[in-house]
CSV table of C-alpha atoms in Angstrom, one decimal:
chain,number,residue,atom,x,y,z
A,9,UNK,CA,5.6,-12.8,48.9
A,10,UNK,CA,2.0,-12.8,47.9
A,11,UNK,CA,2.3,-10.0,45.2
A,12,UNK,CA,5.5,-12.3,43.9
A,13,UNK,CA,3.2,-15.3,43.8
A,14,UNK,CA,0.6,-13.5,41.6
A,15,UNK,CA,3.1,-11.9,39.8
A,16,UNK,CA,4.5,-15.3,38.4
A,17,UNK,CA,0.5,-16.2,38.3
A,18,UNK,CA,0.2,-13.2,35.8
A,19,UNK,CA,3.0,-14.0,33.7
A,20,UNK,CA,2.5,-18.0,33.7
A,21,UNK,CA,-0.9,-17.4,32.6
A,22,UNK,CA,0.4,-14.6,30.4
A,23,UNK,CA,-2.9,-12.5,31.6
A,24,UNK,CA,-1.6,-9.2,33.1
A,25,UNK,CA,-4.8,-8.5,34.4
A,26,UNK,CA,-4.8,-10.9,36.7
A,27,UNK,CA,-2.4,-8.4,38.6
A,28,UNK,CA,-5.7,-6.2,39.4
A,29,UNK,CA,-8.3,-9.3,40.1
A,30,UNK,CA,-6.3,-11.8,42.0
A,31,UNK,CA,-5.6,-11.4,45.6
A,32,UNK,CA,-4.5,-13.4,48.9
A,33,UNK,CA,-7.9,-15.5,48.8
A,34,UNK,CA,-7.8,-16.3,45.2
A,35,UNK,CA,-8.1,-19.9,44.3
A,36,UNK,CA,-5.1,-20.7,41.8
A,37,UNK,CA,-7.4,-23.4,39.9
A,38,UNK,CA,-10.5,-21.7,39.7
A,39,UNK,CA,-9.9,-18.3,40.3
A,40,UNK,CA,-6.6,-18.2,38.2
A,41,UNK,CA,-7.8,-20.8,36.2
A,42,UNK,CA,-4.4,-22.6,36.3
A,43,UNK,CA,-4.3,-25.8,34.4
A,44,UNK,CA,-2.5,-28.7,35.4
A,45,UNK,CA,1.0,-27.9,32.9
A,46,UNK,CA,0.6,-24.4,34.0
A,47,UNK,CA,0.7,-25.5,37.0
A,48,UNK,CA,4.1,-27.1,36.3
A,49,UNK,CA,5.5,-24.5,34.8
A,50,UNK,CA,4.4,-22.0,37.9
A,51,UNK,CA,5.9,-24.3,40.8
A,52,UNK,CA,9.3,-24.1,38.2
A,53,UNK,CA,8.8,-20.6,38.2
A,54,UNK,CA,8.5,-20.2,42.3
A,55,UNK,CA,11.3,-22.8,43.3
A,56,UNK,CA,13.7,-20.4,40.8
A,57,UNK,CA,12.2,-17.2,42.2
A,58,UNK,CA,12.4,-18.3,46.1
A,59,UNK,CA,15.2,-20.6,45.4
A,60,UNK,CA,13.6,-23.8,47.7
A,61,UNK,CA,12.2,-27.1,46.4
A,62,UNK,CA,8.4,-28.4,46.7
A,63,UNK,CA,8.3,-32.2,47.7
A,64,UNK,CA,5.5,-34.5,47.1
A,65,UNK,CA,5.3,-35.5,50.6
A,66,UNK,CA,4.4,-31.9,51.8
A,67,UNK,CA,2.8,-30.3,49.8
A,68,UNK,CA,-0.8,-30.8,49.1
A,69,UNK,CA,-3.6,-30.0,47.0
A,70,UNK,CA,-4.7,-27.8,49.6
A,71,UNK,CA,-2.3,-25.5,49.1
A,72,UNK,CA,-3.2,-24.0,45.7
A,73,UNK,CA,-6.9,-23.4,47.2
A,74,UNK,CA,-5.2,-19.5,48.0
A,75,UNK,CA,-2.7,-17.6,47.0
A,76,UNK,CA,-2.1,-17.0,51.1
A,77,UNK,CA,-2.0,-20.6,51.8
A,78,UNK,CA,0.8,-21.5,49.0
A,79,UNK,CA,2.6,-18.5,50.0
A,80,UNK,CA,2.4,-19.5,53.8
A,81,UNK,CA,3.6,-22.9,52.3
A,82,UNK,CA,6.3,-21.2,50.4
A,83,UNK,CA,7.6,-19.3,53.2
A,84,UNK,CA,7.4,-22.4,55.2
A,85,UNK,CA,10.0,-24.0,52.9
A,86,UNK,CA,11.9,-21.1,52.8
A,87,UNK,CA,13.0,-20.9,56.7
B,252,UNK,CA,-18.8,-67.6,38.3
B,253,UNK,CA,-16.6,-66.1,36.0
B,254,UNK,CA,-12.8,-66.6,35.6
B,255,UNK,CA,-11.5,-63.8,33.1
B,256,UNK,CA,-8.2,-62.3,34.5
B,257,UNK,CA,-9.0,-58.4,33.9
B,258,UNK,CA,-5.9,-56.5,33.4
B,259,UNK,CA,-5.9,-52.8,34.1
B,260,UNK,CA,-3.2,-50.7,32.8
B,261,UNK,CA,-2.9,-46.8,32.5
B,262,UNK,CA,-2.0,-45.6,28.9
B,263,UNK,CA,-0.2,-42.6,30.8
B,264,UNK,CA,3.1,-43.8,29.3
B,265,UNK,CA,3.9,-47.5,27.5
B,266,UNK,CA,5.7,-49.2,31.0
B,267,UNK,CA,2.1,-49.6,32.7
B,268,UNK,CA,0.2,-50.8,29.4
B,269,UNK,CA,3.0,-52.6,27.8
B,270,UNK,CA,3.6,-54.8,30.7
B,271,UNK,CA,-0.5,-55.7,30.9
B,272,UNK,CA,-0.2,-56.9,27.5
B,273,UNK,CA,2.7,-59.3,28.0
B,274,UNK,CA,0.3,-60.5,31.1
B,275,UNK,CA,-2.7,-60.8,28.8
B,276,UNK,CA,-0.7,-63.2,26.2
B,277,UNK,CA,0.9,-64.8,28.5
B,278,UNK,CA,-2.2,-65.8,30.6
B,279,UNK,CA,-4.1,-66.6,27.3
B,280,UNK,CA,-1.6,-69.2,26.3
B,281,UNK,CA,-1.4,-70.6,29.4
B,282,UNK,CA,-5.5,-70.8,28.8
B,283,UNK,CA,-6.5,-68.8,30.7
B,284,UNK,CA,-9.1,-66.3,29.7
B,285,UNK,CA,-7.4,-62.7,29.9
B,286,UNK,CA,-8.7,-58.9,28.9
B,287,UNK,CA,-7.4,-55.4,28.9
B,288,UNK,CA,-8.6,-52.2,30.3
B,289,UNK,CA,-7.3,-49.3,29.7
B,290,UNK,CA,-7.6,-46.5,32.3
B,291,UNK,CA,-8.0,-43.4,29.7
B,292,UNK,CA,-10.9,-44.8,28.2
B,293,UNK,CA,-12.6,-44.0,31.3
B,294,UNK,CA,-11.6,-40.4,30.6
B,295,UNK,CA,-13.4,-37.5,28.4
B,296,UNK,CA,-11.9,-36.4,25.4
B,297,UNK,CA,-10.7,-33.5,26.6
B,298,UNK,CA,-8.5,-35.2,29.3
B,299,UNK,CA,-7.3,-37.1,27.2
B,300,UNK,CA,-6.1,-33.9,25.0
B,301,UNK,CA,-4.6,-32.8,28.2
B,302,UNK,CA,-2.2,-36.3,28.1
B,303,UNK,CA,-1.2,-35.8,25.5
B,304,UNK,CA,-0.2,-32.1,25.8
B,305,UNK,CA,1.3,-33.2,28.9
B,306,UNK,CA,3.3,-35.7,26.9
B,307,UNK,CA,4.9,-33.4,24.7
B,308,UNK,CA,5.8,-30.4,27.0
B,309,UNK,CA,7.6,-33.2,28.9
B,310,UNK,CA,9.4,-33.8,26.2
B,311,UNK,CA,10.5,-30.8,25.6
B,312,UNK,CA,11.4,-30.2,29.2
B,313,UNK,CA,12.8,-33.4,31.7
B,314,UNK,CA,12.5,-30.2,34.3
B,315,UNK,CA,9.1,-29.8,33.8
B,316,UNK,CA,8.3,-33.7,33.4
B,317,UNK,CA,10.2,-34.3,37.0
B,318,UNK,CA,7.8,-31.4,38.4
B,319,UNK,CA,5.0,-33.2,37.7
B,320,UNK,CA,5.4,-35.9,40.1
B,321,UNK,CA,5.8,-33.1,42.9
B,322,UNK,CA,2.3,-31.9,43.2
B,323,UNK,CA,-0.4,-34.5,44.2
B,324,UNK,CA,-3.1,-34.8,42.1
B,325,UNK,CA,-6.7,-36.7,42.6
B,326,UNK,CA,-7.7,-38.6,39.1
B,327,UNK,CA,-10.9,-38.9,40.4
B,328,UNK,CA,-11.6,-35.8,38.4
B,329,UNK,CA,-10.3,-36.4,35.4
B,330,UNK,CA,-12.8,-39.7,35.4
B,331,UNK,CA,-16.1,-39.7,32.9
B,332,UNK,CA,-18.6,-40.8,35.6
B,333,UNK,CA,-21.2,-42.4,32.8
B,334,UNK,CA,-18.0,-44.2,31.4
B,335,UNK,CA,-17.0,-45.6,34.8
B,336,UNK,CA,-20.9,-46.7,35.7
B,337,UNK,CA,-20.6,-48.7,32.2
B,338,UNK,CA,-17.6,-50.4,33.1
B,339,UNK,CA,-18.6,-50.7,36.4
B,340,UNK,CA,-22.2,-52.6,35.6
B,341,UNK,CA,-20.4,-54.3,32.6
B,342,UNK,CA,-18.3,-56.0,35.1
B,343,UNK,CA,-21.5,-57.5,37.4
B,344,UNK,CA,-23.2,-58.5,35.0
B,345,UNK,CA,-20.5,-60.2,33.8
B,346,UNK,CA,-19.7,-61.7,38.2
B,347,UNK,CA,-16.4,-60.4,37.3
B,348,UNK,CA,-14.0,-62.0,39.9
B,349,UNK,CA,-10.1,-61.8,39.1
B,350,UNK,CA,-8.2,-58.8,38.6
B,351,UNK,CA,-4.8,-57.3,38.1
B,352,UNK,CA,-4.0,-53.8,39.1
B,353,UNK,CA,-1.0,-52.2,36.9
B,354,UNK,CA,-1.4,-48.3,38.0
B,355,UNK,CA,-3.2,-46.9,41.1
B,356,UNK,CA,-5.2,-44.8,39.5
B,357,UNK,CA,-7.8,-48.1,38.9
B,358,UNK,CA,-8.2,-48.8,42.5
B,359,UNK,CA,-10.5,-45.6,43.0
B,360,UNK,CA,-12.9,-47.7,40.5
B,361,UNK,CA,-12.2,-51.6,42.1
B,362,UNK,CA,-13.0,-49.9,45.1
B,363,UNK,CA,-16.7,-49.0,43.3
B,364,UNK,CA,-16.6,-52.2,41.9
B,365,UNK,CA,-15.9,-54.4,44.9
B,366,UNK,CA,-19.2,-52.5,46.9
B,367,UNK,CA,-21.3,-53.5,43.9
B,368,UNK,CA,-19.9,-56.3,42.8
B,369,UNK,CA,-22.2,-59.3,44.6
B,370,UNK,CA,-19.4,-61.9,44.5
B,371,UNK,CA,-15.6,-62.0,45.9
B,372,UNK,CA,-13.3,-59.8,44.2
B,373,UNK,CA,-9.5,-60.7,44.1
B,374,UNK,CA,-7.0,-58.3,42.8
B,375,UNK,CA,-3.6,-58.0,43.0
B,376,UNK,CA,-1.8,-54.6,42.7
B,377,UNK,CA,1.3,-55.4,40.7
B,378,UNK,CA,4.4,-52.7,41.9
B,379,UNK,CA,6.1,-53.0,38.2
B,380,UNK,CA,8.8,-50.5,40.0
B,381,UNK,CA,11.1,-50.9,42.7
B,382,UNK,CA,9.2,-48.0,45.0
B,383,UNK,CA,5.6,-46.6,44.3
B,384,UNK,CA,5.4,-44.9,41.5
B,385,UNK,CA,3.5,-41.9,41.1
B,386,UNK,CA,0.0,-43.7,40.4
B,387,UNK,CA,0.3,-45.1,44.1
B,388,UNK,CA,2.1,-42.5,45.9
B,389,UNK,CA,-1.1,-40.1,44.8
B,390,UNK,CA,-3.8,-42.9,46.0
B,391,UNK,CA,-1.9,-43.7,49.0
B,392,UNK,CA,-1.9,-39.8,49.5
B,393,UNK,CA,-6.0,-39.9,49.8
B,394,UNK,CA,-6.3,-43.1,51.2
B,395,UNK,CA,-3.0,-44.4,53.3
B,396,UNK,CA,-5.1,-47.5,53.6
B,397,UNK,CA,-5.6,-48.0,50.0
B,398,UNK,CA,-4.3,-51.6,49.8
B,399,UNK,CA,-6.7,-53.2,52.0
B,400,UNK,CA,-8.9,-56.4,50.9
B,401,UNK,CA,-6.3,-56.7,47.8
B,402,UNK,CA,-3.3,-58.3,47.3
B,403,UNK,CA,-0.1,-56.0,46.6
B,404,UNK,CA,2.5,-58.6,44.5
B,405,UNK,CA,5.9,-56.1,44.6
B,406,UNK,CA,7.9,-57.2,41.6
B,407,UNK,CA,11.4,-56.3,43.4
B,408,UNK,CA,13.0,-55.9,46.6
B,409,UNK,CA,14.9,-52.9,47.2
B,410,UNK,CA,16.0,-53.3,50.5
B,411,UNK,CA,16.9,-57.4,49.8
B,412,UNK,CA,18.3,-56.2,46.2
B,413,UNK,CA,16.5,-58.7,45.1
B,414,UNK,CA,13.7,-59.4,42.2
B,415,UNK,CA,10.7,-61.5,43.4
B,416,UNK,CA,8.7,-62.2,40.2
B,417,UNK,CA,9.9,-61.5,36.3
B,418,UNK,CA,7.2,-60.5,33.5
B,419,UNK,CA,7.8,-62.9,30.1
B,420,UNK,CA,8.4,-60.4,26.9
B,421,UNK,CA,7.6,-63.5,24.9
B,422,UNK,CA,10.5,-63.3,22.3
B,423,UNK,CA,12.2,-66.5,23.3
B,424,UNK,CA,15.6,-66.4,25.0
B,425,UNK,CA,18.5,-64.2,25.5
B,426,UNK,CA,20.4,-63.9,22.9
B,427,UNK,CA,24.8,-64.9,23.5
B,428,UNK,CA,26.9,-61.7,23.3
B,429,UNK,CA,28.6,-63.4,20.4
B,430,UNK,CA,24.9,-63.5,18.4
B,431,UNK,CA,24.3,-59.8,19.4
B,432,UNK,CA,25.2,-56.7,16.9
B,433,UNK,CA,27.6,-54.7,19.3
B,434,UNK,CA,25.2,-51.8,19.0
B,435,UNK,CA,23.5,-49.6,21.6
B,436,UNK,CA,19.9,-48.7,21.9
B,437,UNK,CA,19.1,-45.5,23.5
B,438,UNK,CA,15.7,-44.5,24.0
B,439,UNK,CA,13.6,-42.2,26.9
B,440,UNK,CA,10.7,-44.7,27.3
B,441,UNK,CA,7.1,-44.4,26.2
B,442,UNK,CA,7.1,-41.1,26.4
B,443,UNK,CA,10.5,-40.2,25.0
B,444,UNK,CA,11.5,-38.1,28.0
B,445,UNK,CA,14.8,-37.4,30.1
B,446,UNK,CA,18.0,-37.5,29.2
B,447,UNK,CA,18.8,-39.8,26.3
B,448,UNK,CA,18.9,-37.3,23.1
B,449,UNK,CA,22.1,-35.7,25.3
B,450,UNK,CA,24.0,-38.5,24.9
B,451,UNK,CA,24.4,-39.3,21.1
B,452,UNK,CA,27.6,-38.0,20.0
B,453,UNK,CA,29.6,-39.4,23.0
B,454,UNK,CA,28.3,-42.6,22.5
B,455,UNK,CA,29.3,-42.1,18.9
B,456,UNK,CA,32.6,-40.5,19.4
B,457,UNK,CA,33.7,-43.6,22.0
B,458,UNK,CA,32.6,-45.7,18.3
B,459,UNK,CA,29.0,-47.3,18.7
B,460,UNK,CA,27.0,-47.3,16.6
B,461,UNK,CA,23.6,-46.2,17.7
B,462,UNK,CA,19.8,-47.6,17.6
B,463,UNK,CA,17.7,-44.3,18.7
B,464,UNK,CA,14.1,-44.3,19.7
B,465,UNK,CA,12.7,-41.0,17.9
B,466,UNK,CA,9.0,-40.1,19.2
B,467,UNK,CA,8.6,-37.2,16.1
B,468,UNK,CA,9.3,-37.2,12.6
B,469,UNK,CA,11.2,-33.9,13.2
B,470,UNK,CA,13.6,-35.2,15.5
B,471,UNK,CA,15.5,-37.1,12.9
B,472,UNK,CA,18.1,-35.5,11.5
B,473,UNK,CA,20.6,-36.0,8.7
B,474,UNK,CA,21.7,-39.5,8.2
B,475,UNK,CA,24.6,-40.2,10.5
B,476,UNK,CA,27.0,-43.3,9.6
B,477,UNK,CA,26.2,-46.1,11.7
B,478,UNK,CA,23.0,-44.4,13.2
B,479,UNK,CA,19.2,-45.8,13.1
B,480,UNK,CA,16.0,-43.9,14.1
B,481,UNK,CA,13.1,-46.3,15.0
B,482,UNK,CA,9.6,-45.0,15.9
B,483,UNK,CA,6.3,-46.0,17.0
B,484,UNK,CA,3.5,-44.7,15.3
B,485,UNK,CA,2.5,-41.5,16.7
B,486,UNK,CA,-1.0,-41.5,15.8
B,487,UNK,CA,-1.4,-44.4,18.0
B,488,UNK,CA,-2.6,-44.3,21.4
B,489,UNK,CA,-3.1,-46.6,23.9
B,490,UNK,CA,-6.2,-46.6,24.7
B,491,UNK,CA,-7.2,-47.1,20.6
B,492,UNK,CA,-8.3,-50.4,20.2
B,493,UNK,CA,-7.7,-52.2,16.7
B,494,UNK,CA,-10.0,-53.5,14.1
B,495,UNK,CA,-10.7,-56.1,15.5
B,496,UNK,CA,-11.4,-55.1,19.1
B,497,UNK,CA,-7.9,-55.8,20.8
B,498,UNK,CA,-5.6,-53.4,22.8
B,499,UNK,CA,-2.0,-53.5,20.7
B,500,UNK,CA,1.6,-53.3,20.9
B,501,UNK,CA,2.5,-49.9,19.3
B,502,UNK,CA,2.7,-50.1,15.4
B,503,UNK,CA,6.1,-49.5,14.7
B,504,UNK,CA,9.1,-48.7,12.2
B,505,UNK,CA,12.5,-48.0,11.4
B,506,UNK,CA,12.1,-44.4,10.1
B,507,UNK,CA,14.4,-42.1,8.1
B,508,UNK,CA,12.7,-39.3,8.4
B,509,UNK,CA,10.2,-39.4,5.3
B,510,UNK,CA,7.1,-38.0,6.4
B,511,UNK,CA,5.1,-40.8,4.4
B,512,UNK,CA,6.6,-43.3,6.9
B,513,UNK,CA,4.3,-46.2,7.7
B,514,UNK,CA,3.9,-48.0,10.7
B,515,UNK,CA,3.0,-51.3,10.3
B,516,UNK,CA,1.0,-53.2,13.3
B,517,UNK,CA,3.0,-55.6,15.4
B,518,UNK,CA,1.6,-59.2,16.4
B,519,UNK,CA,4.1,-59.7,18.9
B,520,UNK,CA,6.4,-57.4,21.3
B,521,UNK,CA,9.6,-58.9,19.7
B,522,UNK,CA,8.3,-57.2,16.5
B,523,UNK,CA,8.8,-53.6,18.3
B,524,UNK,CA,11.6,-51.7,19.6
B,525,UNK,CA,12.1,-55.0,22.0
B,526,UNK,CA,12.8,-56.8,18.7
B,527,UNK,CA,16.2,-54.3,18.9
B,528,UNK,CA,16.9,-54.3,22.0
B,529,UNK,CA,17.1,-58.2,22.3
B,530,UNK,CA,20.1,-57.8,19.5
B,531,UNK,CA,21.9,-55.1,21.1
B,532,UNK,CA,24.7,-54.5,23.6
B,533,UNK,CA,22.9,-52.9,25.8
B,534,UNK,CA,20.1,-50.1,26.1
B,535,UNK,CA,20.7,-46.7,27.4
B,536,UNK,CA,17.6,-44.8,29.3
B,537,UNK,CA,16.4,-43.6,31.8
B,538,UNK,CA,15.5,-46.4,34.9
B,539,UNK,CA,11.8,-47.1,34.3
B,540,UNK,CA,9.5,-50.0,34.9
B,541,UNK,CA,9.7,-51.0,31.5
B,542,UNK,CA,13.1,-50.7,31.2
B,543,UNK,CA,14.0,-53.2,33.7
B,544,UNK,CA,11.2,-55.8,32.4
B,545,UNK,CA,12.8,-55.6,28.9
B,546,UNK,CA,16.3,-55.4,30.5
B,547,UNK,CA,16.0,-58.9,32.7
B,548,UNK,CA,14.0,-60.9,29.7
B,549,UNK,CA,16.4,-59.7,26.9
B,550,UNK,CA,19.3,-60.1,28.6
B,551,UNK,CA,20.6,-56.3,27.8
B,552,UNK,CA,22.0,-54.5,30.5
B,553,UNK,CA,21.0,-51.2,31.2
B,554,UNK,CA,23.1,-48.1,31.2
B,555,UNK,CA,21.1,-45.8,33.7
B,556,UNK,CA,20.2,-42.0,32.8
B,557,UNK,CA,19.1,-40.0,35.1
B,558,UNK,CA,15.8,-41.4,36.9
B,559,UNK,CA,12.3,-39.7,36.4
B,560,UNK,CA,11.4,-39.4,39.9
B,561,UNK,CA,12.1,-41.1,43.1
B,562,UNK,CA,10.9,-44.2,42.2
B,563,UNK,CA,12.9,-45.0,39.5
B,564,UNK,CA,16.3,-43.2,41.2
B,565,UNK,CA,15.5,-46.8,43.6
B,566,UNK,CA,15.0,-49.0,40.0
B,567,UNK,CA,18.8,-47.3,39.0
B,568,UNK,CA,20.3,-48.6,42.4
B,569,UNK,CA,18.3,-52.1,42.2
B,570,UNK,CA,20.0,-53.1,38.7
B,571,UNK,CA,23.2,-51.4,39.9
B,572,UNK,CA,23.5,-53.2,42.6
B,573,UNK,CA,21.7,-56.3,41.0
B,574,UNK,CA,25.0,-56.0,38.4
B,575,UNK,CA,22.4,-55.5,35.8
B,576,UNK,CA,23.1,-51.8,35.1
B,577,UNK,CA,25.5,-49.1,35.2
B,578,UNK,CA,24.7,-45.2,35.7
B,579,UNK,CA,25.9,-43.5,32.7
B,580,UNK,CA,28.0,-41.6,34.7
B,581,UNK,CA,30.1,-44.5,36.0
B,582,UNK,CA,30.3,-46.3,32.4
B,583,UNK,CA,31.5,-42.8,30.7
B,584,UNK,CA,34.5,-43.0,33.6
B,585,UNK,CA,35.3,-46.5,32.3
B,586,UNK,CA,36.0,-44.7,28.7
B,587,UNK,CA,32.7,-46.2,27.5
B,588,UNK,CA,34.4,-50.0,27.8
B,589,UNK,CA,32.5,-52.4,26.2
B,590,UNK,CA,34.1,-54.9,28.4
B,591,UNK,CA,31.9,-53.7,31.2
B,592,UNK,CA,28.8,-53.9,29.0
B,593,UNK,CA,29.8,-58.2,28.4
B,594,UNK,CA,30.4,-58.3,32.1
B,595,UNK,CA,26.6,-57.1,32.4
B,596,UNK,CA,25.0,-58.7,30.4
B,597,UNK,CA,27.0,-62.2,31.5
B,598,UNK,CA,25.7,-61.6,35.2
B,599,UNK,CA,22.3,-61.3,33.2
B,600,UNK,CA,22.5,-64.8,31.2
B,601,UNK,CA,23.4,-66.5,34.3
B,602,UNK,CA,20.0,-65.3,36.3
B,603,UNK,CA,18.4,-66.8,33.2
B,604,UNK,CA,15.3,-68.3,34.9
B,605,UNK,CA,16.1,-67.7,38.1
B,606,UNK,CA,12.9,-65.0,38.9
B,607,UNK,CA,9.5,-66.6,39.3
B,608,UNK,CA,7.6,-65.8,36.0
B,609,UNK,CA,4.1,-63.5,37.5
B,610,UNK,CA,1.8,-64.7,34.9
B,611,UNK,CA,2.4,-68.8,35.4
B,612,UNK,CA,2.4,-68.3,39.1
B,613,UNK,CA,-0.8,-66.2,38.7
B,614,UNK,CA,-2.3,-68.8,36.7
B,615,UNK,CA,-1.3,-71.4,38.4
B,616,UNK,CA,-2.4,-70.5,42.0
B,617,UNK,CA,-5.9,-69.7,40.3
B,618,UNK,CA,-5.9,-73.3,38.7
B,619,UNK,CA,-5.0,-74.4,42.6
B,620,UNK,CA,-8.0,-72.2,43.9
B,621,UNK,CA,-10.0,-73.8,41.9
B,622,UNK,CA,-11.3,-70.8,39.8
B,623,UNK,CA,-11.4,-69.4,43.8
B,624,UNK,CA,-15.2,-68.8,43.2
């Protein structure tokens, strides 16, 4: 899941070299450098791709501070 | 001692700006002294670039505009600190006492202020929807206790189905269905989002005629028999003051789709696209705030799109089950039945000063307070 995750990272941020520098402790606001619509657009991207639904009530601000931790939340949604 | 009703409203969208400026008349003709704030101007410039980005790509996209109010955000950091420590002293100086909150986002700053301020602080936090929208549901995120030391005024019950206090729109009263036009707004709020610009050629095909909200020039198309395009100007911005100091109602005109349109400044709300809506059979949108405000002081019933969020999914049940609104849904079933429109509106005429007006009630328990200072 974590090369999916920075896969849609890559093509949200239409930056294919982020393919080479991200990795599982990248942060997706500073490291990524994902703005708040490109955020959007990336959580869009994942709910197609994984086919679940973030809520408000779960997830958290914390969970974009690594590409391991939203995936862990992804996967968590996904069960 | 100083008993000047601040108003805070966000300029995010119209339904938590328009709202504080039907409070700040109000209060100032009941003689009260009354002033706006307006959250963005607390905000750099590029933030405020950022708004209005976000503002279009929602409305290009409802999808992406309903994804927005998944993921929790902390405005703290969109906040100009030197902007905020202006406001902030302005406000002492000034033994600032009497507030009204319109948007969560403000009560990161009264929370500064009320440390600082030297003298009581009262504030209410107004709930202008039926369930927090996404201003509070963000604060209460970083601070579950977020309401304590002010006073939270919830304009409607959900769970009672019931409305506790009405905002005035000014315009006078509702208008009789037999002094209406037998024409149908439809309009996706402030920001011109959801799914309103779907709906045109049923509504037209079932023989209304329609009053549409446009938010761009390009948006209008052809003429159409029987069709209007109104806009508000869209160089304004809320958080613009005017000449002469004052926050405004949007300038605003019917358009045709000349890019030399004009917008000329309105004095009053009536003079905007309330001034339609007041004449009309009924409005069609999506379930916001503003929506219901302009719904219950007009007198036009509310055909309910699909919400923007949770919070106003609970506004769409209130007016349905209020008999103030139907979901779009339901009313296309009916074969678009104007009949069912009349029925609405009628259950709206008789509630006809039935809510508690906010502003008089607000002005009248400082009056008993003494000032409260």
């Amino acid at each position: 899941m974590q090369q999916k995750v920075i896969e849609i990272i890559a093509e949200i941020k239409e930056e294919p070299g982020l393919l080479q520098t991200l990795s599982g402790a990248s942060d997706l606001t500073l490291d990524a450098a994902l703005d708040s619509l490109q955020i959007i657009n990336f959580i869009l991207r994942v709910e197609d791709e994984f086919n679940i639904e973030v809520d408000f009530d779960t997830f958290d601000l914390e969970h974009l501070k690594s590409v391991d931790r939203f995936s862990a939340y992804v996967a968590g949604l996904a069960v | 001692m100083n008993n000047t009703v601040t108003i805070l409203c966000s300029g995010f969208g119209l339904g938590f700006y328009v709202p504080g400026l039907l409070l700040e008349r109000k209060l100032t003709g009941l003689g009260l002294q009354a002033e706006i704030e307006v959250f963005e101007t607390l905000m750099p410039e590029r933030k405020k670039e950022q708004t209005d980005n976000s503002r279009r790509a929602y409305q290009q996209s409802f999808a992406v505009a309903l994804t927005s109010q998944k993921i929790p955000s902390d405005i703290r950091s969109s906040l100009d600190p030197a902007a905020v420590e202006h406001l902030l002293q302005q406000w002492k100086q000034e033994e600032r006492q009497h507030f009204i909150v319109l948007s969560g986002h403000w009560v990161h700053v009264m929370d500064q202020y009320r440390e600082l301020a030297g003298v009581s602080v009262y504030a209410d936090l107004l709930y202008i929807d039926a369930d927090l929208s996404p201003s509070w549901k963000n604060l209460r995120k970083l601070n579950p206790a977020y309401a304590e030391g002010y006073h939270e005024v919830s304009m409607y019950d959900p769970g009672k189905q019931e409305i506790m206090c009405s905002i005035d729109a000014g315009s006078g009263e509702a208008l009789p269905a037999a002094a209406r036009n037998g024409r149908l707004v439809v309009h996706g709020g402030g920001w011109g989002i959801g799914t309103f610009r779907e709906k045109f050629d049923a509504l037209e095909s079932a023989g209304y005629e329609l009053d549409i909200a446009a938010y761009s020039i390009e948006e209008i198309g052809g003429p159409v028999r029987g069709r209007r395009y109104y806009m508000n100007d869209p160089q304004w911005r809320t958080w613009t003051k005017d000449d002469s100091g004052q926050y405004t109602f949007p300038p605003f005109a019917e358009v045709t789709g000349n890019r030399t349109e004009r917008f000329p400044p309105c004095q009053s709300y009536g003079e905007g696209m309330y001034g339609v809506i007041r004449q009309a059979s009924a409005v069609i949108s999506k379930p916001g705030g503003g929506a219901l405000i302009d719904s219950l002081a007009s007198g036009t019933p509310l055909v309910l799109l699909d919400p923007f969020g949770p919070h106003e999914k609970i506004n769409s049940d209130l007016w349905v089950g209020l008999g103030y609104g139907i979901t779009y849904g339901e009313w296309a079933e009916s074969g678009y039945d104007d009949d069912v429109l009349r029925k609405l509106a009628n259950n709206l005429r008789a509630a006809r000063g039935q809510y508690p007006d906010y502003a008089a009630s607000y002005a009248e328990q400082l009056s008993t307070a003494g000032g409260r200072s």
